[in-house]
Tab-separated table of C-alpha atoms in Angstrom:
chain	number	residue	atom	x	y	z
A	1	UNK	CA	27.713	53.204	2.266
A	2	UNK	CA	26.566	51.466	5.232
A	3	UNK	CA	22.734	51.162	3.981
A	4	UNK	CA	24.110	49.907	-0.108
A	5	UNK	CA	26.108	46.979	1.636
A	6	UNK	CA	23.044	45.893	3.116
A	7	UNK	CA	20.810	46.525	0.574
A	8	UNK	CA	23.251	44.639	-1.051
A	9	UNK	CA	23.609	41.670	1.280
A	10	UNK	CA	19.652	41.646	1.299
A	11	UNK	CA	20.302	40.705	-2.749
A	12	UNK	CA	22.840	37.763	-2.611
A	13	UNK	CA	22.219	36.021	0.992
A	14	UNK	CA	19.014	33.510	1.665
A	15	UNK	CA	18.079	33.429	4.710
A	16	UNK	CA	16.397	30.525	6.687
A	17	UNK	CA	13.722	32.233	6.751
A	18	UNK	CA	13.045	33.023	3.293
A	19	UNK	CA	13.986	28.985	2.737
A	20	UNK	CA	11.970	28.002	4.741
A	21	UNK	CA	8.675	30.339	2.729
A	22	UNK	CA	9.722	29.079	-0.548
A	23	UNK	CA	7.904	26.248	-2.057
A	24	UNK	CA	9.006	26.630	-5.573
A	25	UNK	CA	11.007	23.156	-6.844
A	26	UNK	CA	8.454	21.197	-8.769
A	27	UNK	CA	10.698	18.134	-9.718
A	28	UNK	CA	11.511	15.347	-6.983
A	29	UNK	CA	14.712	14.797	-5.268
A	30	UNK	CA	15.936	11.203	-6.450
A	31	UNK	CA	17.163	9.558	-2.994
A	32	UNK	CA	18.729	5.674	-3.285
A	33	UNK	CA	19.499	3.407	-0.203
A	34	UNK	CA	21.544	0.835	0.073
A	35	UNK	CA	22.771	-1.416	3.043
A	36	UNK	CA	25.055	1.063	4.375
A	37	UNK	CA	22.201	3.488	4.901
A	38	UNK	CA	20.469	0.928	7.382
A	39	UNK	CA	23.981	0.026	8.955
A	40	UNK	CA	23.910	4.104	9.417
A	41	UNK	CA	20.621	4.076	10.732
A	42	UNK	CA	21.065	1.195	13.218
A	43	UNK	CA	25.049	1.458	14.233
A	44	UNK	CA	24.201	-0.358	16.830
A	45	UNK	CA	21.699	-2.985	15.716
A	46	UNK	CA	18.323	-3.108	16.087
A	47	UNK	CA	15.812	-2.632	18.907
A	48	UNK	CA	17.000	-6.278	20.182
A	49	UNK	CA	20.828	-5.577	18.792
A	50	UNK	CA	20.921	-7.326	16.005
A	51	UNK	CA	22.563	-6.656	12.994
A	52	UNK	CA	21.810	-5.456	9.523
A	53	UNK	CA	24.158	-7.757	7.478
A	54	UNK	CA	25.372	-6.095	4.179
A	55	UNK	CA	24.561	-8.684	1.281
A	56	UNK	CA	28.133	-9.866	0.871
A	57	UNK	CA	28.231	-11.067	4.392
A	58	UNK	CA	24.846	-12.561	4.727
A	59	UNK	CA	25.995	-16.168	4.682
A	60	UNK	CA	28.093	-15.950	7.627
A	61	UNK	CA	26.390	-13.706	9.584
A	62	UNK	CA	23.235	-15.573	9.724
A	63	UNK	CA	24.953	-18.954	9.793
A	64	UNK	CA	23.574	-20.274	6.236
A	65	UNK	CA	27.203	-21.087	4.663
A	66	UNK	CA	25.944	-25.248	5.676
A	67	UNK	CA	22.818	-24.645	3.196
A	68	UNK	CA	25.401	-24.726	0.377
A	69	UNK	CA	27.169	-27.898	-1.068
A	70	UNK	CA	30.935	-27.653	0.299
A	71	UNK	CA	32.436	-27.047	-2.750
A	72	UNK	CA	30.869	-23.288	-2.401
A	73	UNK	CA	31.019	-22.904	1.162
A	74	UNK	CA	34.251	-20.102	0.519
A	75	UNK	CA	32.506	-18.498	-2.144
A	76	UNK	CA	29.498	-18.255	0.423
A	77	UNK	CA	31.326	-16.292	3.069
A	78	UNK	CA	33.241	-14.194	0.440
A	79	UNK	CA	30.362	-13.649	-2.311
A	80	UNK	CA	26.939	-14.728	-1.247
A	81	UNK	CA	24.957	-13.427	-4.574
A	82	UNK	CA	27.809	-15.519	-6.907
A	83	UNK	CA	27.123	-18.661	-4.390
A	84	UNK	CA	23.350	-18.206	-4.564
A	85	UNK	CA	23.334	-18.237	-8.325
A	86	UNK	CA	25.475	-20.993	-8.233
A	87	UNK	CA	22.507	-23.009	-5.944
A	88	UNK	CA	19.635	-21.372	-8.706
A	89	UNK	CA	21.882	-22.732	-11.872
A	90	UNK	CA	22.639	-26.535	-9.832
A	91	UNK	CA	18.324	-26.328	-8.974
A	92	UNK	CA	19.575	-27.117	-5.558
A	93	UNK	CA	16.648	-27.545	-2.796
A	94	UNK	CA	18.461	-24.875	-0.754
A	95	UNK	CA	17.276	-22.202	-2.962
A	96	UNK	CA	13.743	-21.970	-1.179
A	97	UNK	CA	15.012	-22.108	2.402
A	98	UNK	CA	17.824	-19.644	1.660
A	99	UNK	CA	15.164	-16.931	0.903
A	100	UNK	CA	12.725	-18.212	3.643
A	101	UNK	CA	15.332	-17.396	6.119
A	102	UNK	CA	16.793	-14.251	4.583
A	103	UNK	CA	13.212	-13.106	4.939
A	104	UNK	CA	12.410	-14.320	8.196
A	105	UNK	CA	15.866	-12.864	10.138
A	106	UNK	CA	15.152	-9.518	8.017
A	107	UNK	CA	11.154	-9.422	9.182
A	108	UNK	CA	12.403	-9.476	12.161
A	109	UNK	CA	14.076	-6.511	12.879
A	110	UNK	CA	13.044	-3.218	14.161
A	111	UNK	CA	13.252	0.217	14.295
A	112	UNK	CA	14.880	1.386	18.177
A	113	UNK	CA	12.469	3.812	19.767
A	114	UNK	CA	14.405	6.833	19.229
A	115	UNK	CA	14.643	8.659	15.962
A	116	UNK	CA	17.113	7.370	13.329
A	117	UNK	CA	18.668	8.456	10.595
A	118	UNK	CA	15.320	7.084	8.848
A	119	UNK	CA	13.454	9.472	10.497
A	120	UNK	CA	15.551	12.139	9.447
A	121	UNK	CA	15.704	11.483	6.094
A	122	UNK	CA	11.902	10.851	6.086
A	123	UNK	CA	10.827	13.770	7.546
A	124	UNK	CA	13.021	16.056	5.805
A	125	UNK	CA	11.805	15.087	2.290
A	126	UNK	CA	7.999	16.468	0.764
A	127	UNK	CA	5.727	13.826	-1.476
A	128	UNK	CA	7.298	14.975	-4.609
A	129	UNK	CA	10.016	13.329	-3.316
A	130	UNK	CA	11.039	10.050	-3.859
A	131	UNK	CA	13.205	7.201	-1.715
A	132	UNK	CA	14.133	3.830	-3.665
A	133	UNK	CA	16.010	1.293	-1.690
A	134	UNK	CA	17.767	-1.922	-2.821
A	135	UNK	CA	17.419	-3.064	0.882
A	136	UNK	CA	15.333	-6.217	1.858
A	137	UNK	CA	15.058	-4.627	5.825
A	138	UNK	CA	11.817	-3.403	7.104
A	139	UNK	CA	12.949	-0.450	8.700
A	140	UNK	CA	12.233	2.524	6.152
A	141	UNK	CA	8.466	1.283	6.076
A	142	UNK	CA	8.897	1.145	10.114
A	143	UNK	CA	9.825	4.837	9.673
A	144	UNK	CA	7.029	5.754	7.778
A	145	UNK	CA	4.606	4.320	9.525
A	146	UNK	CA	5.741	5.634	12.955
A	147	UNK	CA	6.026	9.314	11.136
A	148	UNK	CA	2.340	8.796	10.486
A	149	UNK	CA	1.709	8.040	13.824
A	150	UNK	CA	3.830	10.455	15.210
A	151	UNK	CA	1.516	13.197	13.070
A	152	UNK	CA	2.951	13.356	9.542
A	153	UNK	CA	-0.088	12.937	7.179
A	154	UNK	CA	1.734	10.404	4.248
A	155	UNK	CA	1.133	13.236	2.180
A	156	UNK	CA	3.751	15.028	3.857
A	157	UNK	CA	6.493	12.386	3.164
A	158	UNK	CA	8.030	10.918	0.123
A	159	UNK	CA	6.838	7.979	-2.026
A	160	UNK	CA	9.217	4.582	-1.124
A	161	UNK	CA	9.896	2.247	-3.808
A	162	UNK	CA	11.813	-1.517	-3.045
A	163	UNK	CA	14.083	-2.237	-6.148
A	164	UNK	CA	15.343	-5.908	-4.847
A	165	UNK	CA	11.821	-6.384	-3.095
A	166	UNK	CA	11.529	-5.913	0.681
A	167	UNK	CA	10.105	-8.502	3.021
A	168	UNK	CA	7.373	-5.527	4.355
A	169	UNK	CA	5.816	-5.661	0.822
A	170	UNK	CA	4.109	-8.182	-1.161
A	171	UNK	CA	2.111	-8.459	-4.449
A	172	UNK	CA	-1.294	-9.632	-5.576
A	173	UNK	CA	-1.291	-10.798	-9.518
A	174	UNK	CA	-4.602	-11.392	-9.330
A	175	UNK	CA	-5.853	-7.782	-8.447
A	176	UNK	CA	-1.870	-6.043	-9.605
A	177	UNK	CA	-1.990	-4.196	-6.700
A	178	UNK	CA	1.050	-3.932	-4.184
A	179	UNK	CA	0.770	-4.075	0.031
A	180	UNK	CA	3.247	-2.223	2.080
A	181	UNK	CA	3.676	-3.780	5.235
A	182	UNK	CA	4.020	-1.084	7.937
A	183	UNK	CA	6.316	-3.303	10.533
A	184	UNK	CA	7.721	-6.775	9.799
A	185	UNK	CA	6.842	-8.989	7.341
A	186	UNK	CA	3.854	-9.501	4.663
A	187	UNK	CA	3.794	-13.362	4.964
A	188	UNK	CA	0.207	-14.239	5.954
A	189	UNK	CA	-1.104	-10.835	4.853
A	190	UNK	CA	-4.425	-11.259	2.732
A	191	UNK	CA	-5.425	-8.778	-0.537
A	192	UNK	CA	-7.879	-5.986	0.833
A	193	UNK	CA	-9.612	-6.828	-2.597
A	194	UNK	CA	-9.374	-10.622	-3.200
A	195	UNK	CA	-8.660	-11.920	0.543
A	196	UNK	CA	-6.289	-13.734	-0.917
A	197	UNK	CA	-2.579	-14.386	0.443
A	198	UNK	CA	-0.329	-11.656	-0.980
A	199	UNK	CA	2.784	-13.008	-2.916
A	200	UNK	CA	5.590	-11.742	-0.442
A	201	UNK	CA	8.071	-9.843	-3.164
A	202	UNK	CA	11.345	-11.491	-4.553
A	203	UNK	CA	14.515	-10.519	-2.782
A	204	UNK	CA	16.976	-12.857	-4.570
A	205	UNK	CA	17.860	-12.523	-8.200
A	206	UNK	CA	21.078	-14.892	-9.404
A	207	UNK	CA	23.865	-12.738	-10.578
A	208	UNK	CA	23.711	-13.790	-14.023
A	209	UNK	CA	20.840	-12.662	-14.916
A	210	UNK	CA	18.991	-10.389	-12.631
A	211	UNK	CA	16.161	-10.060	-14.684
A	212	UNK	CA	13.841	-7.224	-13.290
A	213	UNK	CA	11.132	-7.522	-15.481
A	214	UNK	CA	10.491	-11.326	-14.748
A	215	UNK	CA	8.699	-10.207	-11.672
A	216	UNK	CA	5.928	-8.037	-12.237
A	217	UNK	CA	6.424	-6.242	-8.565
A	218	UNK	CA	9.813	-5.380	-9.521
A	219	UNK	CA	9.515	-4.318	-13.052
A	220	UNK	CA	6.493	-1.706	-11.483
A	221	UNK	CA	9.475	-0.654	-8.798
A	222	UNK	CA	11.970	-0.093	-11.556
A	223	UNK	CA	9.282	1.306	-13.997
A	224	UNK	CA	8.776	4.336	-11.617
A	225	UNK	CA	13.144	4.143	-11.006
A	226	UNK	CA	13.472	5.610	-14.689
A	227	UNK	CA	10.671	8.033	-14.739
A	228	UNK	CA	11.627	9.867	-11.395
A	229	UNK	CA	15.439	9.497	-12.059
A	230	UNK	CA	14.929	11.255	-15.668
A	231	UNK	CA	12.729	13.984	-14.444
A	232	UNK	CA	14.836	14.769	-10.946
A	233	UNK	CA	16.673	17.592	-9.907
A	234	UNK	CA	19.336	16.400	-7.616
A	235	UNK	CA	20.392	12.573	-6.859
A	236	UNK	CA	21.573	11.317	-3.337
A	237	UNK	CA	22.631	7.572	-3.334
A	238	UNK	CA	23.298	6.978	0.545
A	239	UNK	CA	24.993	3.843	1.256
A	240	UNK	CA	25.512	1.984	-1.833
A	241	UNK	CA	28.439	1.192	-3.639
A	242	UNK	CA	27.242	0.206	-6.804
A	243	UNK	CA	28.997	-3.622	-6.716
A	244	UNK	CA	30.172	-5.869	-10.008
A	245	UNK	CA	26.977	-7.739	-9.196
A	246	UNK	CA	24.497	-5.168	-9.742
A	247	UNK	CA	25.452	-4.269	-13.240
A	248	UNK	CA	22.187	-4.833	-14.653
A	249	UNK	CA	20.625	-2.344	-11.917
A	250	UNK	CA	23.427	-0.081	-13.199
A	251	UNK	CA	23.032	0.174	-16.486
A	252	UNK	CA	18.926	0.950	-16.117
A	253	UNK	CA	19.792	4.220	-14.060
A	254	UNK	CA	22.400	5.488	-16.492
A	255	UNK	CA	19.909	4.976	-19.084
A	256	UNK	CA	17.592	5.995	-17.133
A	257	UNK	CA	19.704	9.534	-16.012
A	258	UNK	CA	20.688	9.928	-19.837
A	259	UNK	CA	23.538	11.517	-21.343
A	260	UNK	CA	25.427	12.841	-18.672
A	261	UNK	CA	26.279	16.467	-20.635
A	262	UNK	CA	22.489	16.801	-20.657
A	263	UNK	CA	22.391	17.205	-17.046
A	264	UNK	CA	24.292	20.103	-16.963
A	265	UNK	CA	22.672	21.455	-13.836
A	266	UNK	CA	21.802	18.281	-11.774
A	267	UNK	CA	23.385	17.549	-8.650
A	268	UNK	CA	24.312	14.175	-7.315
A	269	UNK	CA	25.579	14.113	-3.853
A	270	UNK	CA	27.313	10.744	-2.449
A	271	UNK	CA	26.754	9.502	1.147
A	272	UNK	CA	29.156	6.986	2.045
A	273	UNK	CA	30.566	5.539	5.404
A	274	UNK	CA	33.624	7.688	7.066
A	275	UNK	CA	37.103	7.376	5.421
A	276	UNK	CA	35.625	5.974	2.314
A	277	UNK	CA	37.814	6.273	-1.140
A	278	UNK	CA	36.524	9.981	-2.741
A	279	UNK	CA	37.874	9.238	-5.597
A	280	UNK	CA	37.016	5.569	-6.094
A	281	UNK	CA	33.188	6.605	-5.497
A	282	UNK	CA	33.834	9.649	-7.687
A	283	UNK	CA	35.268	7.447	-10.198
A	284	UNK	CA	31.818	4.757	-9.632
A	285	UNK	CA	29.563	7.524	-9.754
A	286	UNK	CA	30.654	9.468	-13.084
A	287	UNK	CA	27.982	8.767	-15.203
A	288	UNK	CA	25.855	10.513	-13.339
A	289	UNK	CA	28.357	13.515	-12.487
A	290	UNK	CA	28.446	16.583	-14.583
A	291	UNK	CA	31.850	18.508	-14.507
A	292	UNK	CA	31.765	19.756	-10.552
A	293	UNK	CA	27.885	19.382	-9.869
A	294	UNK	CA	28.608	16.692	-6.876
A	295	UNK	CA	29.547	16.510	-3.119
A	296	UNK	CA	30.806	13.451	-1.565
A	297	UNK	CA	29.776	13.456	2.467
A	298	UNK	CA	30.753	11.060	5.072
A	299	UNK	CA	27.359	11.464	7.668
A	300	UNK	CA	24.211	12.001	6.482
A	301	UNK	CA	23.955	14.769	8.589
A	302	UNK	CA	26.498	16.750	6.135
A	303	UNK	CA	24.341	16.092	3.406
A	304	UNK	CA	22.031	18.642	1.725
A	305	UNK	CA	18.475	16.806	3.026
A	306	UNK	CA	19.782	17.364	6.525
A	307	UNK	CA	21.319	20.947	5.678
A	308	UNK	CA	17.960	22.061	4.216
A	309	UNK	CA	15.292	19.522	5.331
A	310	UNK	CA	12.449	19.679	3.369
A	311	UNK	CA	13.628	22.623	0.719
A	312	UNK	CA	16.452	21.327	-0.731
A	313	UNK	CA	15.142	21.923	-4.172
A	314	UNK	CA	14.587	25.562	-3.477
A	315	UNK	CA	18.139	25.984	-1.874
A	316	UNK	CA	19.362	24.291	-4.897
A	317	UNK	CA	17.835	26.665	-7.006
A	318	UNK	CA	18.799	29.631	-4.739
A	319	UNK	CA	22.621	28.423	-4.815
A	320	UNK	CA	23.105	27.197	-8.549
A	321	UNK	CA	20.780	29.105	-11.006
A	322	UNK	CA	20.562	32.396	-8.738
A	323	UNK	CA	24.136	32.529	-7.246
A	324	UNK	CA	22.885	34.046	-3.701
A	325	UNK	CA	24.619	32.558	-0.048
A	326	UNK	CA	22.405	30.062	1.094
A	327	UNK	CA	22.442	29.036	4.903
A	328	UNK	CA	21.678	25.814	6.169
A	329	UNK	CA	18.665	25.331	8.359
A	330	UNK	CA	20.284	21.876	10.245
A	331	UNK	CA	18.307	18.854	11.444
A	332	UNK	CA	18.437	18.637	14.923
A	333	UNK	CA	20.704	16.120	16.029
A	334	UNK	CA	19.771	16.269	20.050
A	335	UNK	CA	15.924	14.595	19.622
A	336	UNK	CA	15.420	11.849	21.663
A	337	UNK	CA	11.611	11.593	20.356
A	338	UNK	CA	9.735	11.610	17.503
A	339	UNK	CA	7.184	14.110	18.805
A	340	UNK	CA	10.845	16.198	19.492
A	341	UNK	CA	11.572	15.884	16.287
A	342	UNK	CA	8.432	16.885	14.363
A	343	UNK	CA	7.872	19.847	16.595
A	344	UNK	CA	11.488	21.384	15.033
A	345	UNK	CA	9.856	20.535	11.753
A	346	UNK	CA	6.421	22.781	12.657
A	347	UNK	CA	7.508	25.773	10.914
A	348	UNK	CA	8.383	23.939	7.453
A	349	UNK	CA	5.348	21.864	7.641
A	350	UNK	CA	3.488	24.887	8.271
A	351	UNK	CA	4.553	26.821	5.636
A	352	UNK	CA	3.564	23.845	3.067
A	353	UNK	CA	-0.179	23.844	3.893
């Protein structure tokens, strides 16, 4: 009886070690950032402790409420992107510098030497993968770049695509190719090709009509949104709430996702901050929810990338379409170092060459 129960056990359970051999998910994991998942990354400001402001409260927190006439000063503080539009519709002056300095304070800030929750998420997705962000910071490119340095070849980490432009990446219409920016900003940066100044990318868009396709970086960003959000097996959004203002950038990933009873066997998984509303983001997310394939998780370290770094297709697959116990094979949460860190991940990297 004895040897049939663990025959048996051998049948239904997945061990970390047979996770971490398996290699089998084709199809990307869809992962999308918003402010909260820098403010998660950085709790406690940047290298120099500043802040990453959250969009609503950029006016105040980088002292820019006197750019606007006075008669918009409280809708400033309370709802920068309605203010802004206000500026673009009035062809107020202040429309240039606003930007300018959005860019400049958001160039400026950088990654603390210790791993963050960048890192983590980073390392703990493969190149099929794929990270889009509607955050203007420089920090995710910081990531990657120090990964790379740090020993990760970039074909061992996930594409990164900017949906609201980033001030680490810039444009050239002349040659249509895009620069990434590996630590601040791209202002000054030349074209490899035509050694001409690269167009830093757009990171304001007036609330009435956010018109991707106006820019051409942005309509290539949001382009590659609706391929790899149609053809992806599981969907983390991580910090981002979806807001009235972004309705436009709504609708194009439920279009982009389909009909929800189509994705019978996706999973979406919601990262939010602790104590957020479950059912309010449950409610925000549905579209993209089918029946009971979603978790809501308060730390990124609950999540599935940090539960099964760099196989979470192939746990999905283990748990959903083949019913066994799946483990978890945990980030490490005690690394003070990115060499630390990518040493845990030796065995998974291993296994992929």
């Amino acid at each position: 009886m004895a040897e049939y129960i663990e025959r048996h056990q051998n049948i239904i359970e997945w061990s970390v070690e047979q996770e971490i051999a398996d290699l089998r998910m084709g199809k990307p994991h869809f992962v999308l950032l918003g402010a909260g998942a820098s403010r998660a990354a950085l709790p406690n400001g940047d290298r120099e402790n500043r802040s990453v402001p959250l969009l609503r409260d950029v006016a105040s927190e980088l002292s820019l409420v006197d750019l606007f006439p006075s008669d918009l000063h409280d809708l400033a503080v309370s709802d920068f992107e309605a203010a802004y539009s206000a500026l673009v519709d009035q062809k107020d002056s202040a429309v240039g510098q606003l930007s300018e300095l959005i860019g400049d304070y958001f160039a400026g800030l950088h990654l603390p030497d210790e791993p963050t929750i960048y890192d983590f998420l980073l390392s703990s997705l493969r190149e099929k993968d794929v990270v889009f962000t509607f955050n203007w910071d420089p920090l995710l490119l910081q990531s990657h770049a120090r990964l790379q340095r740090a020993g990760l070849r970039s074909s061992q980490l996930p594409q990164l695509f900017f949906l609201h432009g980033n001030v680490g990446v810039g444009f050239c219409e002349q040659d249509k190719i895009a620069m990434l920016a590996g630590g601040g900003g791209i202002r000054g940066r030349l074209c490899s090709h035509c050694r001409q100044p690269i167009t830093p990318s757009r990171l304001l868009f007036p609330v009435a009509r956010k018109d991707y396709n106006e820019d051409p970086y942005t309509a290539e960003q949001w382009s590659a949104a609706r391929h790899y959000l149609h053809e992806c097996f599981m969907f983390t959004i991580f910090g981002y709430s979806a807001p009235k203002t972004d309705v436009e950038a709504i609708d194009l990933l439920k279009k982009a996702w389909g009909v929800v009873e189509e994705r019978s066997m996706e999973q979406t998984e919601i990262i939010n901050r602790p104590a957020c509303d479950h059912q309010l983001l449950r409610e925000t997310w549905d579209p993209f929810v089918h029946t009971h394939h979603f978790d809501i998780f308060e730390s990124f370290f609950d999540s599935w990338i940090a539960n099964h770094p760099r196989r979470t297709g192939e746990a999905y697959l283990s748990q959903f379409f083949e019913a066994k116990f799946v483990g978890s094979n945990p980030v490490p949460q005690d690394r003070h170092s990115l060499s630390g860190l990518l040493r845990w991940f030796e065995p998974l990297l291993s296994a992929e060459l």
